[in-house]
Amino acid sequence: MVFFSYIRMHKLLTLPKPSAKQTWQQLHGSSLMLAIVEYAKTYPGVYLCLAPDNQTALRLYDELPFFLDKDCSIESLFFPDWETLPYDTFSPHQDIISTRLTTLNRLQLAKNAIVITSVSTLMHRLCPPQFLTRFSCMLRLNQTLNIQDFRLNLTNAGYFHVENVLEHGEYALRGAIIDVFPMGSAYPFRIELFDDEIDSLRQFDPETQRTINKLQQINILPAREFPLDEAGIALFRQQYRTMFPGNPTQSVLYEAISQQQLPNGIEYYLPLFFEQTATLLDYLPPAATVYAIENIHDKSTQFWQEIMQRFEQKRYDITRPLLAPETLFLNSTELFTKLKHFNQIHVYAKNSVSKAYTCAIHEAPALPIEHKSSSPLKALKHYLTSTARSIIVVESIGRREVVSDLLKSHGIRVTFQDDWAACMRSESAINMVVGLLTWGFELVEPDIKVIVEAQLFKHHVTQSARFKQKAMNPDLVIRDLAELQLHAPVVHLQFGVGRYEGLQTIDNQGVANEFLILSYAGNDKIYVPVTALHQISRYTGSNSDHAP
């Protein structure tokens, strides 16, 4: 039997000392966030991770918490994209604005943080830091508060008055009670006054109206990325008339802002609300370090071309004149000129550069479970025979039970761990832990193999923590054919409870495809393509024998 000793966390990776510019490579799978976290522990500071696209940025943000210790002082921040196309006539969802404003606010005070965004998001011009300072407020218990003044402040900060608060950026008034759902808060706040003094501050569930927490103070950020007070509107009107010739009163957008209303797509006129805009880089301390992930230069050029194409397509609508691209965005030259003011670390998954620091990390192989084989887990078993410590990462507690039962049925026993740090302390050969990692990797020294579900299940798609579908519990979704038992009840997303009757190969116009057979009452059957396996979940009734 092989025994494993406690691994000192600071010796997981050997990385170069800080310098103005350096390159790391061979950061395979999900090891990039491990390297970034280890570096931030050794050299505390603010780090901006610049991903090549929005999908990669979200993936990295999902992976980041897995490597952070519970008592770690590193702040995890995400600056999301608006999720609109350049010059769109749609506005971002308020939850996105909430995350963006929260990150900007926290960055101004951050000492040890990792913030993740994409290169296209970084190219957007933003509100200047002083805007947040001016339109944010702190409320404390027993503080004097004038309801009418507070209501005006909320309106000027972009909050909407509603009957019942449900979403970020809304507030409601009922006598001496003020409900407000500020940006950056998971739940709305209820402010109760006694005369003009704050008597109670509570966080509550908007659906049940039940109190979640009693608070001593709350922080309220602006609801938009631009001001809607008299000064902000006056500046918008002035700059609109300067930018666009003709009669401004014929513009629906101009008239809406004049009346303190918000037309869709107003975000693409943000510079008109400010004397001078900023970028995300203006919120970073001078000593911050920027991680440039893969080839961000090509991605920035590609995004600039997209901006120019969208501008050319939409510029001829005289009822909605457009700001010039350089007014709204940084071009590639401006972007990389600004980046030169910060220490930079260029990182690559593969060995792409001759003069680069090569990390002691190996690429992890696919270990597919072959449901048709007499030994379905042969690849995994062979992989686990080495003296390396193995860590199997699954997406949720529900998935942990499913995967561990599957492994146990084939003679592989695992030890459950609470987190990454517990895996490092463990003396077990095979550990299992919950986390969101996209692909595994192999550390050379210490000898550790990280395995994720995507390596085991061919059709597996990692569920983002931010955008999990609500239609079906992800813990119950069937991820691989190996999880199915013949004649067992399952639930199809559209057709409901049926029984799995095996696989059948069907030839369609010369192309053979595998289908799952599900049987229903009256001998009805449906054929589900293997590629649609995600539409099937486990039956959770009390007794599977009595299932339909």
Coordinates of C-alpha atoms in Angstrom, one line a residue:
M1 CA 0.0 0.0 0.0
V2 CA 1.2 3.5 -0.9
F3 CA 1.0 6.1 1.8
F4 CA 1.0 9.8 1.0
S5 CA 2.2 12.6 3.3
Y6 CA 0.9 16.1 3.8
I7 CA 1.9 18.4 0.9
R8 CA 3.0 21.9 1.7
M9 CA 0.9 24.2 -0.4
H10 CA 3.6 26.7 -1.1
K11 CA 5.7 24.1 -2.8
L12 CA 3.1 23.0 -5.3
L13 CA 4.6 25.0 -8.1
T14 CA 7.9 26.8 -8.7
L15 CA 7.3 30.0 -10.6
P16 CA 9.6 32.9 -11.6
K17 CA 10.0 36.0 -9.5
P18 CA 8.1 39.2 -10.5
S19 CA 9.5 41.2 -13.5
A20 CA 8.2 43.7 -16.0
K21 CA 7.5 41.1 -18.6
Q22 CA 7.7 37.3 -18.6
T23 CA 6.1 34.3 -20.3
W24 CA 4.9 31.0 -18.8
Q25 CA 3.9 28.0 -20.8
Q26 CA 2.8 24.3 -20.4
L27 CA -0.1 25.3 -18.2
H28 CA -2.4 22.5 -19.3
G29 CA -6.0 21.9 -18.5
S30 CA -7.2 23.8 -15.5
S31 CA -3.8 24.3 -14.0
L32 CA -3.6 28.0 -15.1
M33 CA -5.8 29.1 -12.1
L34 CA -3.7 27.0 -9.8
A35 CA -0.6 28.8 -11.0
I36 CA -2.2 32.2 -10.7
V37 CA -3.4 31.5 -7.1
E38 CA 0.0 30.1 -6.0
Y39 CA 1.7 33.2 -7.4
A40 CA -0.7 35.6 -5.7
K41 CA -0.1 33.8 -2.4
T42 CA 3.7 34.2 -2.8
Y43 CA 3.5 37.8 -4.1
P44 CA 0.3 39.4 -2.8
G45 CA -1.1 42.2 -5.0
V46 CA -3.8 42.9 -7.6
Y47 CA -3.8 40.6 -10.7
L48 CA -5.9 41.2 -13.8
C49 CA -6.5 38.0 -15.8
L50 CA -7.2 38.9 -19.4
A51 CA -8.9 36.1 -21.2
P52 CA -9.1 35.8 -25.1
D53 CA -12.9 35.6 -25.0
N54 CA -15.9 35.9 -22.7
Q55 CA -16.4 32.1 -22.5
T56 CA -12.8 31.6 -21.3
A57 CA -13.2 34.4 -18.8
L58 CA -16.3 32.8 -17.3
R59 CA -14.6 29.4 -17.2
L60 CA -11.6 30.8 -15.4
Y61 CA -13.8 32.6 -12.8
D62 CA -15.6 29.3 -12.2
E63 CA -12.3 27.5 -11.6
L64 CA -10.7 30.1 -9.4
P65 CA -12.6 29.4 -6.1
F66 CA -11.5 25.7 -6.2
F67 CA -7.9 26.6 -5.5
L68 CA -8.5 29.3 -2.9
D69 CA -8.1 28.2 0.7
K70 CA -11.0 29.0 3.1
D71 CA -8.9 31.4 5.1
C72 CA -7.2 32.9 2.0
S73 CA -7.2 36.7 1.8
I74 CA -7.3 36.8 -2.0
E75 CA -10.4 38.4 -3.4
S76 CA -12.0 36.7 -6.3
L77 CA -13.6 39.3 -8.8
F78 CA -15.3 39.0 -12.1
F79 CA -15.9 41.8 -14.6
P80 CA -18.4 40.4 -17.1
D81 CA -19.2 41.5 -20.6
W82 CA -22.5 43.4 -21.3
E83 CA -23.5 40.4 -23.4
T84 CA -24.7 42.7 -26.2
L85 CA -23.2 43.3 -29.6
P86 CA -21.5 46.7 -30.3
Y87 CA -24.2 49.4 -30.9
D88 CA -27.0 47.0 -29.9
T89 CA -30.4 48.5 -29.1
F90 CA -30.7 46.1 -26.1
S91 CA -29.5 46.9 -22.6
P92 CA -27.6 44.5 -20.4
H93 CA -29.4 42.6 -17.7
Q94 CA -29.3 44.3 -14.3
D95 CA -27.6 41.4 -12.7
I96 CA -24.7 41.9 -15.1
I97 CA -24.6 45.6 -14.3
S98 CA -24.6 44.7 -10.6
T99 CA -21.6 42.4 -10.9
R100 CA -19.7 45.0 -13.0
L101 CA -20.3 47.9 -10.6
T102 CA -19.5 45.7 -7.6
T103 CA -16.2 44.7 -9.1
L104 CA -15.3 48.3 -9.9
N105 CA -16.2 49.4 -6.4
R106 CA -14.1 46.7 -4.7
L107 CA -11.1 47.2 -7.0
Q108 CA -10.7 50.7 -5.7
L109 CA -9.9 49.3 -2.2
A110 CA -8.4 45.9 -3.2
K111 CA -4.9 45.0 -1.9
N112 CA -4.8 41.3 -2.8
A113 CA -7.2 40.3 -5.6
I114 CA -7.6 38.4 -8.8
V115 CA -10.0 40.0 -11.3
I116 CA -11.0 38.2 -14.5
T117 CA -12.3 39.7 -17.7
S118 CA -12.0 39.3 -21.5
V119 CA -10.0 41.4 -23.9
S120 CA -13.2 42.6 -25.6
T121 CA -14.7 43.7 -22.3
L122 CA -11.5 45.6 -21.4
M123 CA -11.7 47.5 -24.7
H124 CA -15.0 49.2 -23.6
R125 CA -14.7 52.7 -22.1
L126 CA -16.3 53.0 -18.6
C127 CA -17.5 55.5 -16.0
P128 CA -14.6 57.2 -14.2
P129 CA -13.9 56.0 -10.6
Q130 CA -15.2 59.3 -9.1
F131 CA -18.7 58.4 -10.4
L132 CA -19.0 55.5 -8.0
T133 CA -17.7 57.6 -5.1
R134 CA -20.3 60.3 -5.8
F135 CA -23.3 58.0 -6.2
S136 CA -22.6 55.4 -3.5
C137 CA -23.9 55.8 0.0
M138 CA -23.6 54.0 3.3
L139 CA -26.6 53.7 5.7
R140 CA -26.2 52.8 9.3
L141 CA -28.6 51.8 12.1
N142 CA -29.9 54.8 14.0
Q143 CA -28.8 57.2 11.3
T144 CA -31.0 60.1 10.4
L145 CA -32.6 59.7 6.9
N146 CA -35.0 62.0 5.0
I147 CA -37.2 59.8 2.9
Q148 CA -37.7 62.3 0.1
D149 CA -34.0 63.2 -0.2
F150 CA -33.2 59.5 -0.2
R151 CA -35.8 58.8 -2.9
L152 CA -34.3 61.5 -5.1
N153 CA -30.8 60.1 -4.6
L154 CA -32.0 56.6 -5.6
T155 CA -33.6 58.0 -8.8
N156 CA -30.5 60.1 -9.6
A157 CA -28.5 56.9 -9.2
G158 CA -30.6 55.0 -11.7
Y159 CA -33.0 53.1 -9.4
F160 CA -36.6 52.4 -10.6
H161 CA -39.6 52.9 -8.4
V162 CA -41.8 49.8 -8.3
E163 CA -44.6 48.3 -6.3
N164 CA -42.6 45.3 -5.2
V165 CA -38.9 44.9 -5.3
L166 CA -37.7 41.9 -7.3
E167 CA -34.6 42.8 -9.3
H168 CA -31.4 44.8 -8.9
G169 CA -31.9 48.5 -9.4
E170 CA -35.4 48.7 -7.9
Y171 CA -36.9 50.4 -4.9
A172 CA -40.3 50.6 -3.3
L173 CA -41.9 52.9 -0.6
R174 CA -44.6 52.0 1.8
G175 CA -45.0 54.6 4.5
A176 CA -42.0 54.5 6.7
I177 CA -40.6 51.4 5.0
I178 CA -38.2 51.5 2.1
D179 CA -37.3 48.4 0.1
V180 CA -34.2 48.7 -2.1
F181 CA -32.4 46.0 -4.2
P182 CA -28.9 47.5 -4.5
M183 CA -26.2 46.4 -7.0
G184 CA -23.8 43.9 -5.6
S185 CA -26.3 42.4 -3.1
A186 CA -27.7 38.9 -3.4
Y187 CA -30.9 40.0 -1.7
P188 CA -32.8 43.4 -1.3
F189 CA -32.7 45.4 1.9
R190 CA -35.6 46.7 4.0
I191 CA -35.1 50.0 5.7
E192 CA -37.6 50.8 8.5
L193 CA -37.8 54.3 9.9
F194 CA -39.0 55.6 13.3
D195 CA -39.7 59.3 12.5
D196 CA -36.6 60.2 10.5
E197 CA -34.2 57.7 12.2
I198 CA -33.3 54.3 10.8
D199 CA -34.8 51.8 13.3
S200 CA -34.1 48.6 11.4
L201 CA -32.0 47.3 8.5
R202 CA -32.9 43.9 7.2
Q203 CA -31.9 41.7 4.3
F204 CA -35.0 39.8 3.0
D205 CA -36.1 37.3 0.4
P206 CA -38.3 39.1 -2.2
E207 CA -40.4 36.0 -2.9
T208 CA -41.3 35.0 0.7
Q209 CA -40.7 38.5 2.3
R210 CA -38.9 36.7 5.1
T211 CA -36.0 38.3 6.9
I212 CA -32.6 36.7 6.1
N213 CA -30.3 38.8 8.2
K214 CA -30.5 41.8 10.5
L215 CA -27.7 44.3 9.6
Q216 CA -25.9 47.2 11.2
Q217 CA -25.1 49.0 8.0
I218 CA -25.6 48.6 4.2
N219 CA -23.8 50.0 1.2
I220 CA -25.8 51.2 -1.9
L221 CA -24.0 51.5 -5.2
P222 CA -25.5 53.3 -8.3
A223 CA -27.9 51.2 -10.3
R224 CA -26.4 52.2 -13.7
E225 CA -23.0 52.9 -15.1
F226 CA -23.9 56.5 -15.7
P227 CA -25.7 59.3 -13.7
L228 CA -29.3 60.3 -14.1
D229 CA -29.2 63.4 -12.0
E230 CA -29.7 67.0 -13.3
A231 CA -26.0 67.5 -14.0
G232 CA -25.6 64.2 -15.8
I233 CA -28.7 64.7 -18.0
A234 CA -27.6 68.3 -18.8
L235 CA -24.1 67.1 -19.8
F236 CA -25.7 64.4 -21.9
R237 CA -27.9 66.9 -23.7
Q238 CA -25.1 69.3 -24.3
Q239 CA -22.7 66.7 -25.7
Y240 CA -25.5 65.1 -27.8
R241 CA -26.1 68.4 -29.5
T242 CA -22.4 68.9 -30.1
M243 CA -21.9 65.4 -31.5
F244 CA -24.9 65.1 -33.7
P245 CA -26.2 67.8 -36.0
G246 CA -29.9 68.5 -36.5
N247 CA -32.9 68.9 -34.2
P248 CA -32.2 66.8 -31.1
T249 CA -35.9 67.0 -30.0
Q250 CA -36.7 64.7 -32.9
S251 CA -34.6 62.0 -31.3
V252 CA -36.5 59.5 -29.1
L253 CA -33.3 58.7 -27.2
Y254 CA -32.6 62.4 -26.5
E255 CA -36.1 63.1 -25.3
A256 CA -36.2 60.0 -23.1
I257 CA -33.0 60.9 -21.2
S258 CA -34.3 64.5 -20.9
Q259 CA -37.3 63.1 -19.0
Q260 CA -35.0 60.8 -16.9
Q261 CA -36.2 57.7 -18.7
L262 CA -33.9 54.9 -20.0
P263 CA -34.3 53.8 -23.6
N264 CA -32.8 50.4 -24.5
G265 CA -29.2 50.5 -25.7
I266 CA -28.5 53.7 -23.9
E267 CA -25.2 52.1 -22.7
Y268 CA -23.7 52.8 -26.1
Y269 CA -24.0 56.5 -25.4
L270 CA -22.3 56.3 -22.0
P271 CA -19.5 58.8 -22.9
L272 CA -22.1 61.6 -23.3
F273 CA -22.7 61.4 -19.5
F274 CA -19.1 62.2 -18.6
E275 CA -16.5 64.8 -19.3
Q276 CA -14.0 62.0 -19.5
T277 CA -14.3 58.2 -19.5
A278 CA -12.1 55.6 -18.0
T279 CA -11.2 51.9 -18.6
L280 CA -10.9 49.0 -16.3
L281 CA -7.2 49.6 -16.2
D282 CA -7.8 53.0 -14.5
Y283 CA -9.3 51.1 -11.5
L284 CA -6.1 49.0 -11.0
P285 CA -3.3 50.1 -8.7
P286 CA 0.0 51.0 -10.5
A287 CA 1.7 47.9 -9.1
A288 CA -0.9 45.5 -10.5
T289 CA 0.1 42.6 -12.8
V290 CA -1.8 41.7 -16.0
Y291 CA -2.0 38.1 -17.1
A292 CA -2.3 37.9 -20.9
I293 CA -3.8 34.5 -21.7
E294 CA -3.0 33.0 -25.0
N295 CA -3.1 35.3 -28.1
I296 CA -5.1 38.3 -26.9
H297 CA -3.6 40.6 -29.5
D298 CA -5.3 38.8 -32.4
K299 CA -8.6 38.7 -30.4
S300 CA -8.5 42.5 -29.8
T301 CA -7.9 43.1 -33.5
Q302 CA -10.8 40.8 -34.3
F303 CA -13.1 42.6 -31.9
W304 CA -12.1 46.0 -33.3
Q305 CA -13.0 44.7 -36.8
E306 CA -16.4 43.6 -35.5
I307 CA -17.0 47.0 -34.0
M308 CA -16.2 48.7 -37.3
Q309 CA -18.5 46.4 -39.2
R310 CA -21.4 47.0 -36.7
F311 CA -20.8 50.7 -36.9
E312 CA -20.9 50.7 -40.7
Q313 CA -24.1 48.6 -40.7
K314 CA -26.0 50.9 -38.3
R315 CA -24.6 54.4 -38.9
Y316 CA -27.2 55.3 -41.5
D317 CA -30.2 55.3 -39.1
I318 CA -30.7 59.1 -38.7
T319 CA -33.2 58.6 -35.9
R320 CA -30.5 56.9 -33.8
P321 CA -27.1 58.4 -34.7
L322 CA -24.0 56.5 -33.4
L323 CA -21.0 57.6 -31.5
A324 CA -17.7 57.0 -33.3
P325 CA -16.0 53.7 -32.4
E326 CA -13.0 55.4 -30.8
T327 CA -15.4 57.3 -28.5
L328 CA -16.8 54.1 -27.1
F329 CA -13.9 51.7 -27.3
L330 CA -10.1 51.4 -27.1
N331 CA -8.6 50.2 -30.4
S332 CA -5.8 47.6 -30.2
T333 CA -3.0 50.1 -30.3
E334 CA -4.5 52.2 -27.4
L335 CA -5.1 49.0 -25.4
F336 CA -1.6 47.6 -25.6
T337 CA -0.1 51.0 -25.0
K338 CA -2.0 51.2 -21.7
L339 CA -1.0 47.6 -20.8
K340 CA 2.7 48.6 -21.0
H341 CA 2.3 50.5 -17.8
F342 CA 1.8 47.3 -15.9
N343 CA 3.9 44.2 -15.2
Q344 CA 2.8 41.5 -17.7
I345 CA 2.8 37.7 -17.6
H346 CA 1.9 36.0 -20.9
V347 CA 0.6 32.5 -20.4
Y348 CA 0.1 29.6 -22.8
A349 CA -1.3 26.1 -22.4
K350 CA 1.3 24.5 -24.7
N351 CA 5.0 25.1 -25.4
S352 CA 4.5 28.1 -27.8
V353 CA 7.5 30.4 -27.1
S354 CA 11.2 29.6 -27.2
K355 CA 12.2 32.0 -24.4
A356 CA 9.6 31.2 -21.8
Y357 CA 9.4 29.6 -18.3
T358 CA 8.1 26.0 -18.8
C359 CA 6.0 24.9 -15.9
A360 CA 6.3 21.4 -14.5
I361 CA 2.8 20.4 -15.6
H362 CA 1.9 17.6 -18.0
E363 CA -1.2 17.3 -20.1
A364 CA -3.9 14.9 -18.8
P365 CA -5.3 12.3 -21.1
A366 CA -9.0 11.5 -21.8
L367 CA -10.0 8.4 -19.8
P368 CA -13.4 7.6 -21.4
I369 CA -15.7 5.1 -19.7
E370 CA -16.5 2.6 -22.5
H371 CA -20.0 1.3 -21.7
K372 CA -19.9 -1.4 -24.3
S373 CA -16.6 -2.8 -23.1
S374 CA -16.3 -5.8 -20.7
S375 CA -14.0 -3.5 -18.6
P376 CA -15.6 0.0 -18.9
L377 CA -13.2 1.7 -16.6
K378 CA -10.0 0.1 -18.0
A379 CA -8.4 3.4 -19.0
L380 CA -9.1 5.0 -15.6
K381 CA -7.9 2.0 -13.7
H382 CA -4.6 1.9 -15.6
Y383 CA -4.2 5.6 -15.0
L384 CA -4.6 5.2 -11.3
T385 CA -2.0 2.4 -10.9
S386 CA 0.9 4.9 -10.7
T387 CA 2.3 6.2 -7.4
A388 CA 0.8 9.6 -8.0
R389 CA -1.8 11.0 -5.7
S390 CA -5.1 11.2 -7.7
I391 CA -7.8 13.8 -7.2
I392 CA -11.1 13.3 -9.0
V393 CA -13.1 16.5 -9.3
V394 CA -16.9 16.4 -9.7
E395 CA -19.3 19.2 -10.2
S396 CA -21.7 18.8 -7.2
I397 CA -22.5 16.8 -4.2
G398 CA -25.1 14.9 -6.2
R399 CA -22.6 14.1 -8.9
R400 CA -20.1 13.0 -6.2
E401 CA -22.5 10.3 -5.1
V402 CA -23.2 9.1 -8.6
V403 CA -19.6 9.0 -9.8
S404 CA -18.3 7.4 -6.6
D405 CA -21.0 4.7 -6.7
L406 CA -20.0 4.0 -10.3
L407 CA -16.3 3.7 -9.4
K408 CA -17.1 1.6 -6.4
S409 CA -19.0 -0.9 -8.5
H410 CA -15.8 -1.4 -10.5
G411 CA -13.6 -1.8 -7.5
I412 CA -12.3 1.8 -7.3
R413 CA -12.7 3.3 -3.8
V414 CA -12.3 7.0 -3.2
T415 CA -12.0 9.2 -0.1
F416 CA -14.2 12.3 0.0
Q417 CA -12.5 15.6 0.7
D418 CA -14.0 19.0 1.5
D419 CA -11.7 21.1 -0.8
W420 CA -8.4 21.3 -2.6
A421 CA -6.5 22.0 0.6
A422 CA -7.9 18.9 2.2
C423 CA -6.8 16.9 -0.8
M424 CA -3.2 18.2 -0.2
R425 CA -3.4 17.1 3.5
S426 CA -4.9 13.7 2.7
E427 CA -2.9 10.5 2.9
S428 CA -5.4 8.7 0.6
A429 CA -4.3 7.6 -2.8
I430 CA -7.5 8.5 -4.6
N431 CA -9.5 11.5 -3.4
M432 CA -12.8 13.0 -4.6
V433 CA -13.8 16.6 -4.2
V434 CA -16.5 18.9 -5.5
G435 CA -15.4 21.7 -7.8
L436 CA -15.8 23.2 -11.3
L437 CA -12.7 22.4 -13.4
T438 CA -12.8 22.0 -17.2
W439 CA -10.0 19.5 -17.7
G440 CA -7.4 17.8 -15.5
F441 CA -3.6 18.1 -15.4
E442 CA -0.6 16.3 -13.9
L443 CA 1.8 18.0 -11.5
V444 CA 5.3 16.7 -11.7
E445 CA 6.6 17.6 -8.2
P446 CA 4.7 16.7 -6.1
D447 CA 3.3 13.9 -8.2
I448 CA -0.4 14.7 -8.4
K449 CA -3.0 13.8 -11.1
V450 CA -6.1 15.8 -11.3
I451 CA -9.0 14.1 -13.1
V452 CA -12.3 15.8 -14.0
E453 CA -15.7 14.4 -15.3
A454 CA -15.0 15.6 -18.8
Q455 CA -12.1 13.2 -19.1
L456 CA -14.4 10.3 -18.1
F457 CA -17.6 11.0 -19.8
K458 CA -17.5 11.7 -23.6
H459 CA -20.5 13.9 -23.9
H460 CA -19.9 15.8 -20.7
V461 CA -20.3 19.6 -20.6
T462 CA -19.2 21.5 -17.5
Q463 CA -22.0 23.5 -16.0
S464 CA -21.1 27.1 -15.2
A465 CA -21.8 28.2 -11.6
R466 CA -23.3 31.4 -13.0
F467 CA -25.5 30.1 -15.7
K468 CA -26.8 26.6 -14.7
Q469 CA -30.1 25.8 -16.3
K470 CA -33.1 25.8 -14.0
A471 CA -35.3 23.5 -16.1
M472 CA -33.5 20.4 -14.7
N473 CA -31.5 19.7 -11.5
P474 CA -27.9 19.3 -12.9
D475 CA -27.2 16.7 -10.1
L476 CA -29.8 14.4 -11.7
V477 CA -28.8 14.7 -15.3
I478 CA -27.4 11.5 -16.9
R479 CA -23.9 12.4 -18.1
D480 CA -22.8 9.0 -19.6
L481 CA -24.3 5.8 -20.7
A482 CA -22.4 4.0 -18.0
E483 CA -24.8 5.5 -15.5
L484 CA -27.8 3.8 -17.0
Q485 CA -29.2 0.4 -15.9
L486 CA -31.4 -1.7 -18.2
H487 CA -35.1 -1.3 -17.4
A488 CA -34.4 1.4 -14.8
P489 CA -36.8 4.3 -14.7
V490 CA -35.5 7.7 -16.1
V491 CA -37.1 11.1 -16.7
H492 CA -37.1 12.6 -20.2
L493 CA -37.2 16.4 -20.2
Q494 CA -40.2 16.5 -22.5
F495 CA -41.9 13.1 -22.3
G496 CA -41.6 12.4 -18.6
V497 CA -40.9 9.1 -16.8
G498 CA -40.1 6.1 -18.9
R499 CA -37.8 3.0 -18.7
Y500 CA -34.5 2.6 -20.3
E501 CA -34.5 -0.4 -22.6
G502 CA -31.0 -0.3 -24.1
L503 CA -29.4 1.1 -27.2
Q504 CA -30.2 0.6 -30.9
T505 CA -28.2 1.7 -33.9
I506 CA -30.3 3.2 -36.6
D507 CA -29.2 4.0 -40.1
N508 CA -30.4 7.3 -41.4
Q509 CA -29.5 8.1 -45.1
G510 CA -26.3 6.0 -44.8
V511 CA -25.2 7.4 -41.4
A512 CA -25.4 5.1 -38.5
N513 CA -26.3 6.7 -35.1
E514 CA -26.9 5.3 -31.6
F515 CA -30.2 5.9 -29.9
L516 CA -31.5 5.2 -26.4
I517 CA -34.8 3.3 -26.3
L518 CA -37.3 4.6 -23.7
S519 CA -40.5 2.7 -23.2
Y520 CA -43.8 4.1 -21.9
A521 CA -47.3 2.9 -21.1
G522 CA -49.1 1.2 -23.9
N523 CA -45.9 -0.2 -25.3
D524 CA -45.1 3.3 -26.7
K525 CA -41.4 3.9 -27.3
I526 CA -39.2 6.9 -28.1
Y527 CA -35.7 7.0 -29.5
V528 CA -33.3 9.5 -28.0
P529 CA -30.0 10.3 -29.8
V530 CA -27.0 9.6 -27.6
T531 CA -26.0 13.3 -28.4
A532 CA -29.2 14.3 -26.5
L533 CA -28.3 12.4 -23.3
H534 CA -28.4 15.7 -21.3
Q535 CA -32.2 15.6 -21.7
I536 CA -32.5 12.5 -19.5
S537 CA -32.2 12.5 -15.7
R538 CA -32.5 10.0 -13.0
Y539 CA -35.9 9.0 -11.5
T540 CA -36.0 10.2 -7.9
G541 CA -39.3 8.6 -6.8
S542 CA -39.5 6.7 -3.5
N543 CA -39.6 3.3 -5.2
S544 CA -38.3 2.7 -8.7
D545 CA -40.3 -0.6 -8.9
H546 CA -43.5 1.4 -8.8
A547 CA -42.4 4.0 -11.4
P548 CA -44.6 4.2 -14.5

